[in-house]
PDB file of C-alpha atoms and ligand atoms in Angstrom:
ATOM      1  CA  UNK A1322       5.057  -5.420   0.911  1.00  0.00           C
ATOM      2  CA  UNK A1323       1.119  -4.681   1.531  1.00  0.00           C
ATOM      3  CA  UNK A1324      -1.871  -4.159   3.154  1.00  0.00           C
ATOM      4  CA  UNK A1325      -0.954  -7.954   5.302  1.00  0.00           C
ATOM      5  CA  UNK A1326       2.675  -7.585   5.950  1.00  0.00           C
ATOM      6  CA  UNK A1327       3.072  -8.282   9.695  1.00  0.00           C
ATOM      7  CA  UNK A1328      -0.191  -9.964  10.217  1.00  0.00           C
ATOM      8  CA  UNK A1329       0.259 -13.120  12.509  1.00  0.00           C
ATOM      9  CA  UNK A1330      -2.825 -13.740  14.395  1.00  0.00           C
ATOM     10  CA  UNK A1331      -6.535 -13.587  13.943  1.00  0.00           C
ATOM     11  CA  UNK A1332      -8.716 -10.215  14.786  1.00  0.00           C
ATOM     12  CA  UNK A1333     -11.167 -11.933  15.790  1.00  0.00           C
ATOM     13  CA  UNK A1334     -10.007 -14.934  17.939  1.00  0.00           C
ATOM     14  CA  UNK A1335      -6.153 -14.694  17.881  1.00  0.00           C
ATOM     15  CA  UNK A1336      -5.595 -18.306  16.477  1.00  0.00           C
ATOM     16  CA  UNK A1337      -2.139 -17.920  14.038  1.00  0.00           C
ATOM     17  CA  UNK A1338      -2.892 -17.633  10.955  1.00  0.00           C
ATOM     18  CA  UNK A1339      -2.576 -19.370   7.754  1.00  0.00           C
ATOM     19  CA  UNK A1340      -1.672 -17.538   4.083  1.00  0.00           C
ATOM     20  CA  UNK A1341       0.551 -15.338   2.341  1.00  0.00           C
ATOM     21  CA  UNK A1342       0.501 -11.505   1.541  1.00  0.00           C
ATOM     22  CA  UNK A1343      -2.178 -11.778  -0.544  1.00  0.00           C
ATOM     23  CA  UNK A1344      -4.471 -13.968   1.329  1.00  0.00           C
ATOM     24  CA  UNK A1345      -4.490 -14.940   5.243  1.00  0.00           C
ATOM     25  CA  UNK A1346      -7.133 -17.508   6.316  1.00  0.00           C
ATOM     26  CA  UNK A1347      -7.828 -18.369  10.313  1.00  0.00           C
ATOM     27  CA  UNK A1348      -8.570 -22.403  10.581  1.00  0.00           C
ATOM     28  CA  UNK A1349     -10.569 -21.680  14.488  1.00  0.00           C
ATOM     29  CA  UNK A1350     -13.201 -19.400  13.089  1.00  0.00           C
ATOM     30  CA  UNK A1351     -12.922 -18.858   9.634  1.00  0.00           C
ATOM     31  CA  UNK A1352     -12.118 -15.712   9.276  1.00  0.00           C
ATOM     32  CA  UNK A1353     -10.636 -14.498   6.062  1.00  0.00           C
ATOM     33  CA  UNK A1354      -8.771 -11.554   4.082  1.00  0.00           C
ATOM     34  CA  UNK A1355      -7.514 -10.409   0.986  1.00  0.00           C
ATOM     35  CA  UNK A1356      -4.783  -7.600   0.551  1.00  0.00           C
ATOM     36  CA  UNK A1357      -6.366  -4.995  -1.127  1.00  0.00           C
ATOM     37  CA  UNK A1358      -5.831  -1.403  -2.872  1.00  0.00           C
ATOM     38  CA  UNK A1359      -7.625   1.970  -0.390  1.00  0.00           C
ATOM     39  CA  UNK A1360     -10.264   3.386  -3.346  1.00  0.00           C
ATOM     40  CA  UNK A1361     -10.389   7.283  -3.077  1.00  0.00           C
ATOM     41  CA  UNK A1362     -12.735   9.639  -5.249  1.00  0.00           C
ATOM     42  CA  UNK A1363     -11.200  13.029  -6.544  1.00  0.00           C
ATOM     43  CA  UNK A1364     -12.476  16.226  -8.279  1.00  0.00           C
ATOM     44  CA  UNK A1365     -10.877  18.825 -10.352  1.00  0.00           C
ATOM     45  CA  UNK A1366     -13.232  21.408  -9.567  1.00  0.00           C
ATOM     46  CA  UNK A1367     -13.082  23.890 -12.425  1.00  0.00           C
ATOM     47  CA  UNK A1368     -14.279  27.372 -12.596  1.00  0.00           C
ATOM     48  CA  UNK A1369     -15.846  29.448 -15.339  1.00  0.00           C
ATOM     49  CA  UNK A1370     -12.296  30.910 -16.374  1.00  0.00           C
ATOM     50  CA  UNK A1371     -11.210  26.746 -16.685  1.00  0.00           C
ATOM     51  CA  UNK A1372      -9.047  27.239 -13.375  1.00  0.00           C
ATOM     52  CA  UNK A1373      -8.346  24.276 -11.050  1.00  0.00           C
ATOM     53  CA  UNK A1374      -9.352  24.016  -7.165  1.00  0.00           C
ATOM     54  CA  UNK A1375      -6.122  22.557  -5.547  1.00  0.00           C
ATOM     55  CA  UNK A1376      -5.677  22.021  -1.686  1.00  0.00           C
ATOM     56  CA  UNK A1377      -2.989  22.306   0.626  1.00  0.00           C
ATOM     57  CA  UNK A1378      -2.407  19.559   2.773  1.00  0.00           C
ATOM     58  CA  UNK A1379      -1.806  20.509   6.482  1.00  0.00           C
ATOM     59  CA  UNK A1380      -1.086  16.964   7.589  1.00  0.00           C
ATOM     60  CA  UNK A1381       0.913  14.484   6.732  1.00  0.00           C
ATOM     61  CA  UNK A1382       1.954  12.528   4.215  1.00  0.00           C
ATOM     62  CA  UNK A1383       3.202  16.034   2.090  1.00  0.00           C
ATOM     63  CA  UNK A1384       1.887  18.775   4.438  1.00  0.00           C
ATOM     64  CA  UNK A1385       2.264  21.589   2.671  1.00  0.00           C
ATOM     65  CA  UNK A1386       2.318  20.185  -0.906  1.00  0.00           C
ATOM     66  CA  UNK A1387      -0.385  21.144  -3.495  1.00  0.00           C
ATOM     67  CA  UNK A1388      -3.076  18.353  -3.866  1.00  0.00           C
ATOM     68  CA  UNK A1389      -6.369  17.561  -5.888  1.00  0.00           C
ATOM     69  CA  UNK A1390      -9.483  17.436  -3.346  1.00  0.00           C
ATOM     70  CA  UNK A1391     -10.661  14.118  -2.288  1.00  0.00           C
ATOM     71  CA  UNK A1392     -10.182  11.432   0.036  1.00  0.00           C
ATOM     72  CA  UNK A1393     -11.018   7.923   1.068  1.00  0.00           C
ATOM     73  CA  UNK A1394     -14.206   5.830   0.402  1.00  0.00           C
ATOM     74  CA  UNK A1395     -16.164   4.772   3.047  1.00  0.00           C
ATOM     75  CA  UNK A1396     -17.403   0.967   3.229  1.00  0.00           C
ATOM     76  CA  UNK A1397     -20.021   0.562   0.654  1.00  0.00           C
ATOM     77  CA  UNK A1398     -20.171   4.116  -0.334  1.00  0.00           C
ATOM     78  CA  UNK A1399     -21.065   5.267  -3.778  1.00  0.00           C
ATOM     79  CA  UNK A1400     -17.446   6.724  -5.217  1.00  0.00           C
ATOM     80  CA  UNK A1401     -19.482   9.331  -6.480  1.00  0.00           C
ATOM     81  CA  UNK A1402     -21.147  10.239  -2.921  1.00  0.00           C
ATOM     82  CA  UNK A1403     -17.854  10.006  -1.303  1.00  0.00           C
ATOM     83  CA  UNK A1404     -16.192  12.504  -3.884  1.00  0.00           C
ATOM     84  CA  UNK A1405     -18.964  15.283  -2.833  1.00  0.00           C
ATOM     85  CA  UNK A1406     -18.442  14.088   0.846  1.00  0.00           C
ATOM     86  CA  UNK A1407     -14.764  14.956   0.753  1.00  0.00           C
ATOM     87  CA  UNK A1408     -15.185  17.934  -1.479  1.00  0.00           C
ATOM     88  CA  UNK A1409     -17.972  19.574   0.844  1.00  0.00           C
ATOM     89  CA  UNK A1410     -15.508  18.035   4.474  1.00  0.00           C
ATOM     90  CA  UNK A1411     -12.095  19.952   2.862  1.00  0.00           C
ATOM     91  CA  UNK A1412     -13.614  22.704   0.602  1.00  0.00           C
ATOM     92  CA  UNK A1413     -16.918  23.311   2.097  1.00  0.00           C
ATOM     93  CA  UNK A1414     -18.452  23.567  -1.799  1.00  0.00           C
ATOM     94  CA  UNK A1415     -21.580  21.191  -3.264  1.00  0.00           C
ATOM     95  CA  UNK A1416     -19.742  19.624  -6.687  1.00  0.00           C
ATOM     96  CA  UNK A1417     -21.219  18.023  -9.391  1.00  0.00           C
ATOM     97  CA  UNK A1418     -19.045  16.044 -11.546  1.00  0.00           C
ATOM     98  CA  UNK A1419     -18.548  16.730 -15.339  1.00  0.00           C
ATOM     99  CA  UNK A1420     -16.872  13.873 -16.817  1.00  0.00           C
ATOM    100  CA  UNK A1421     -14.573  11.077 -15.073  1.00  0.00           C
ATOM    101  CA  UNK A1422     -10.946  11.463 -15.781  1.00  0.00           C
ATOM    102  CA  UNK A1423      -9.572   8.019 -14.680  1.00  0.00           C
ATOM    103  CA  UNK A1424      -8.180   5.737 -12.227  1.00  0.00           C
ATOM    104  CA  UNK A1425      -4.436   6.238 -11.607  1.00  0.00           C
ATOM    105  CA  UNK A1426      -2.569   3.627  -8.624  1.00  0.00           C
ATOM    106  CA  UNK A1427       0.164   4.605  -6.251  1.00  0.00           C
ATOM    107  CA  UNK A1428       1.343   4.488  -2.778  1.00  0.00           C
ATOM    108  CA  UNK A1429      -0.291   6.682   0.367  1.00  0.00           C
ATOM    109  CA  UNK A1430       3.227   8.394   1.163  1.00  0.00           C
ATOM    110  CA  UNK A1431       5.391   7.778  -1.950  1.00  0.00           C
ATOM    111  CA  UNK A1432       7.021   4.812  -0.312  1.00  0.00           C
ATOM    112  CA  UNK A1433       6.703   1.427  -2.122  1.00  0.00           C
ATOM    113  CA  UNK A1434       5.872  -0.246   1.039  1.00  0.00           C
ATOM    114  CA  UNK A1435       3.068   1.977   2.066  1.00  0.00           C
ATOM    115  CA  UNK A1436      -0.654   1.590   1.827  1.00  0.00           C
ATOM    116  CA  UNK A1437      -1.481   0.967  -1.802  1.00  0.00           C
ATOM    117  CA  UNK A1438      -4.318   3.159  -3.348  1.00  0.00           C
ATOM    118  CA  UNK A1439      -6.533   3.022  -6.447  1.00  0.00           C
ATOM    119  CA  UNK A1440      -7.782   6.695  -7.076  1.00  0.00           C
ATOM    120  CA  UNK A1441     -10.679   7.540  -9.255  1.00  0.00           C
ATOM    121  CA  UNK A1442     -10.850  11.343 -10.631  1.00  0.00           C
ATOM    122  CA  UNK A1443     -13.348  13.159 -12.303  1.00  0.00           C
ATOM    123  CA  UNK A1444     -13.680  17.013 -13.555  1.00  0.00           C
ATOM    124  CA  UNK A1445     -16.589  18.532 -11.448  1.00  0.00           C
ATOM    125  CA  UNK A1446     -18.419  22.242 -11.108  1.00  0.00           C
ATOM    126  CA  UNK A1447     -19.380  24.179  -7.619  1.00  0.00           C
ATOM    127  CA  UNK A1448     -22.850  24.333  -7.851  1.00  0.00           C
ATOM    128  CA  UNK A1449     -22.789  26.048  -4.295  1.00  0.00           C
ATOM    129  CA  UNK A1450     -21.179  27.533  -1.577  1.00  0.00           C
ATOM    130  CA  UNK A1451     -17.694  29.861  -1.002  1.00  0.00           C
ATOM    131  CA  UNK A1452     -13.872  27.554  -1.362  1.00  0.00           C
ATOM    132  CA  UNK A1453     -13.127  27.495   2.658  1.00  0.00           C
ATOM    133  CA  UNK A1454     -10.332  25.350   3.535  1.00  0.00           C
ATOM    134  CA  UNK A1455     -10.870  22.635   6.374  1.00  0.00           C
ATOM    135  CA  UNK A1456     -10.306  19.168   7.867  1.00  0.00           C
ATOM    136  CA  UNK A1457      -6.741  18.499   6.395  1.00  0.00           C
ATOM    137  CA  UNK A1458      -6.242  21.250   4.254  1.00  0.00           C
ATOM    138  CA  UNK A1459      -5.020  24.303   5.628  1.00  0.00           C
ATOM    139  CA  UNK A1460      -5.096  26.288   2.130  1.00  0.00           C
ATOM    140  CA  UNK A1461      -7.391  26.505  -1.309  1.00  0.00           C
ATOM    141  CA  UNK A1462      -6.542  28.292  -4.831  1.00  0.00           C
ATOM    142  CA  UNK A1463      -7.438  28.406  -8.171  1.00  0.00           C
ATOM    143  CA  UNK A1464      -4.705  27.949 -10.920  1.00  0.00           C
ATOM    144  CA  UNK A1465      -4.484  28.797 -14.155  1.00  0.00           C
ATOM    145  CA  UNK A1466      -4.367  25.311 -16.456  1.00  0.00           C
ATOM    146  CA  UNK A1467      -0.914  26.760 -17.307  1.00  0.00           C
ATOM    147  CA  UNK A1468       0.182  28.062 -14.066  1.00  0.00           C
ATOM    148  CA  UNK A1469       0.097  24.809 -11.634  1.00  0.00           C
ATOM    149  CA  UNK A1470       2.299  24.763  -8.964  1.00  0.00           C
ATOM    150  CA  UNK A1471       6.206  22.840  -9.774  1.00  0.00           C
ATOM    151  CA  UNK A1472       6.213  18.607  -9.590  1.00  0.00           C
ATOM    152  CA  UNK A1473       8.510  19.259  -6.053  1.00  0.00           C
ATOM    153  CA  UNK A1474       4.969  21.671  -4.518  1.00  0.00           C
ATOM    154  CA  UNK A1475       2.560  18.264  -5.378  1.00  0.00           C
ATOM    155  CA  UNK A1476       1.655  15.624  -2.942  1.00  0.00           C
ATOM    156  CA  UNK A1477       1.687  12.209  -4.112  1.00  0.00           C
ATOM    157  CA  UNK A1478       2.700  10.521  -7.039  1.00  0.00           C
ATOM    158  CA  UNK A1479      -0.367  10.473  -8.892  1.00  0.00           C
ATOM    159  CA  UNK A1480      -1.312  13.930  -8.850  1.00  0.00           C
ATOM    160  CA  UNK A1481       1.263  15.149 -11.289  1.00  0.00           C
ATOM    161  CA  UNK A1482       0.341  12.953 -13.534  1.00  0.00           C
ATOM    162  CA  UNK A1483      -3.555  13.201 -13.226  1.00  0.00           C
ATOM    163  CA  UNK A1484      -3.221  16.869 -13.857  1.00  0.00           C
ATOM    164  CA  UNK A1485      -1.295  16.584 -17.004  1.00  0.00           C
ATOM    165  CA  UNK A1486      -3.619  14.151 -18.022  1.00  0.00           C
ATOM    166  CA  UNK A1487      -6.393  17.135 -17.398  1.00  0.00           C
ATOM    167  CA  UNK A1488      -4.482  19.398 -19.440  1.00  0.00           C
ATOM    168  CA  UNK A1489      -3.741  17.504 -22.204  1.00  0.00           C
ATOM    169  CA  UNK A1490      -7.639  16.818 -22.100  1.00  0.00           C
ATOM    170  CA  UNK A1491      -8.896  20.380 -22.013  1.00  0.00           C
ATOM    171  CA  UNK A1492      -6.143  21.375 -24.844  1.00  0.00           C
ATOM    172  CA  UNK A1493      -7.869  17.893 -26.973  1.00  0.00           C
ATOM    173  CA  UNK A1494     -11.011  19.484 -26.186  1.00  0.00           C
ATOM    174  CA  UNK A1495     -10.208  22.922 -27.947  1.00  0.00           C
ATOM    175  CA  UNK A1496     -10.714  24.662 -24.625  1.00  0.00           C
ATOM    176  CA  UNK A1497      -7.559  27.108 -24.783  1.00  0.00           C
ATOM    177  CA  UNK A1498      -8.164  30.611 -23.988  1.00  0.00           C
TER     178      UNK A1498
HETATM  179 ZN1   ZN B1699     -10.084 -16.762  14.067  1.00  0.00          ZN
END
């Protein structure tokens, strides 16, 4: 199940058209697409105390879950300019990032048939402004490394994991307090 499933006839001149999931071709005009994985660009914003920014989603999928900042790349954007983008759209702070994290895959809403996405994370630093939740978070707090909120409070997948991964990291790194 993908990014094609349902697809029967052209966008552009609504001949039927030719392929599988992973590849549907029009024979009128040419047209042709490939089912691909959504790219977002996350930070772990950490402050001087080696806290982590999480948001709270206020829409769905998992409203009201705990989530790492971020969102979806535009066409052609930079991951890097889209990760400020988000960060500065949800949580009104200017980031720089530290170091990148990783790339972790899963599904928009936890649903194997959903919207596949290929998220890229990095650590990052506010270099200015105040944490002020908006656009589809509703809520913003810094928690301890050892003090994140249960698996059940997360959205998505992937963000359990990526924040273990960050802990693991920081306690490789010698940074326990
Ligand atoms: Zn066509």
């Amino acid at each position: 199940m993908g990014e094609l499933e349902g697809w029967k006839y052209c966008p552009r001149c609504r001949t039927e058209l030719d392929g599988d999931g992973q590849r549907l071709k029009c024979a009128a005009c040419g047209f042709v697409t490939y089912a691909r994985s959504t790219a977002t660009a996350c930070a772990l914003v950490e402050d001087d105390e080696g806290r982590v920014l999480l948001a709270r989603r206020a829409v769905e999928p998992f409203k009201g879950r705990w989530d790492i900042p971020g969102g979806f790349l535009e066409e052609g954007e930079h991951p890097l300019d889209g990760m400020r983008r988000e960060l500065r759209e949800e949580t009104g702070l200017e980031v720089e990032p530290l170091e990148f994290l990783g790339v972790w895959m899963d599904r928009y809403d936890g649903d194997s048939t959903a919207e596949a996405t290929l998220n890229l994370y990095w650590t990052a630093r506010a270099v200015s402004g105040e944490p002020q939740a908006a656009d589809d978070v509703d809520d913003l707090r810094w928690f301890p490394r050892d003090e994140l909120p249960a698996a059940d409070e997360l959205a998505f997948e992937n963000v359990p994991l990526v924040l273990r991964a960050w802990q693991e990291r920081a306690q490789r790194a010698g940074l326990d307090r």
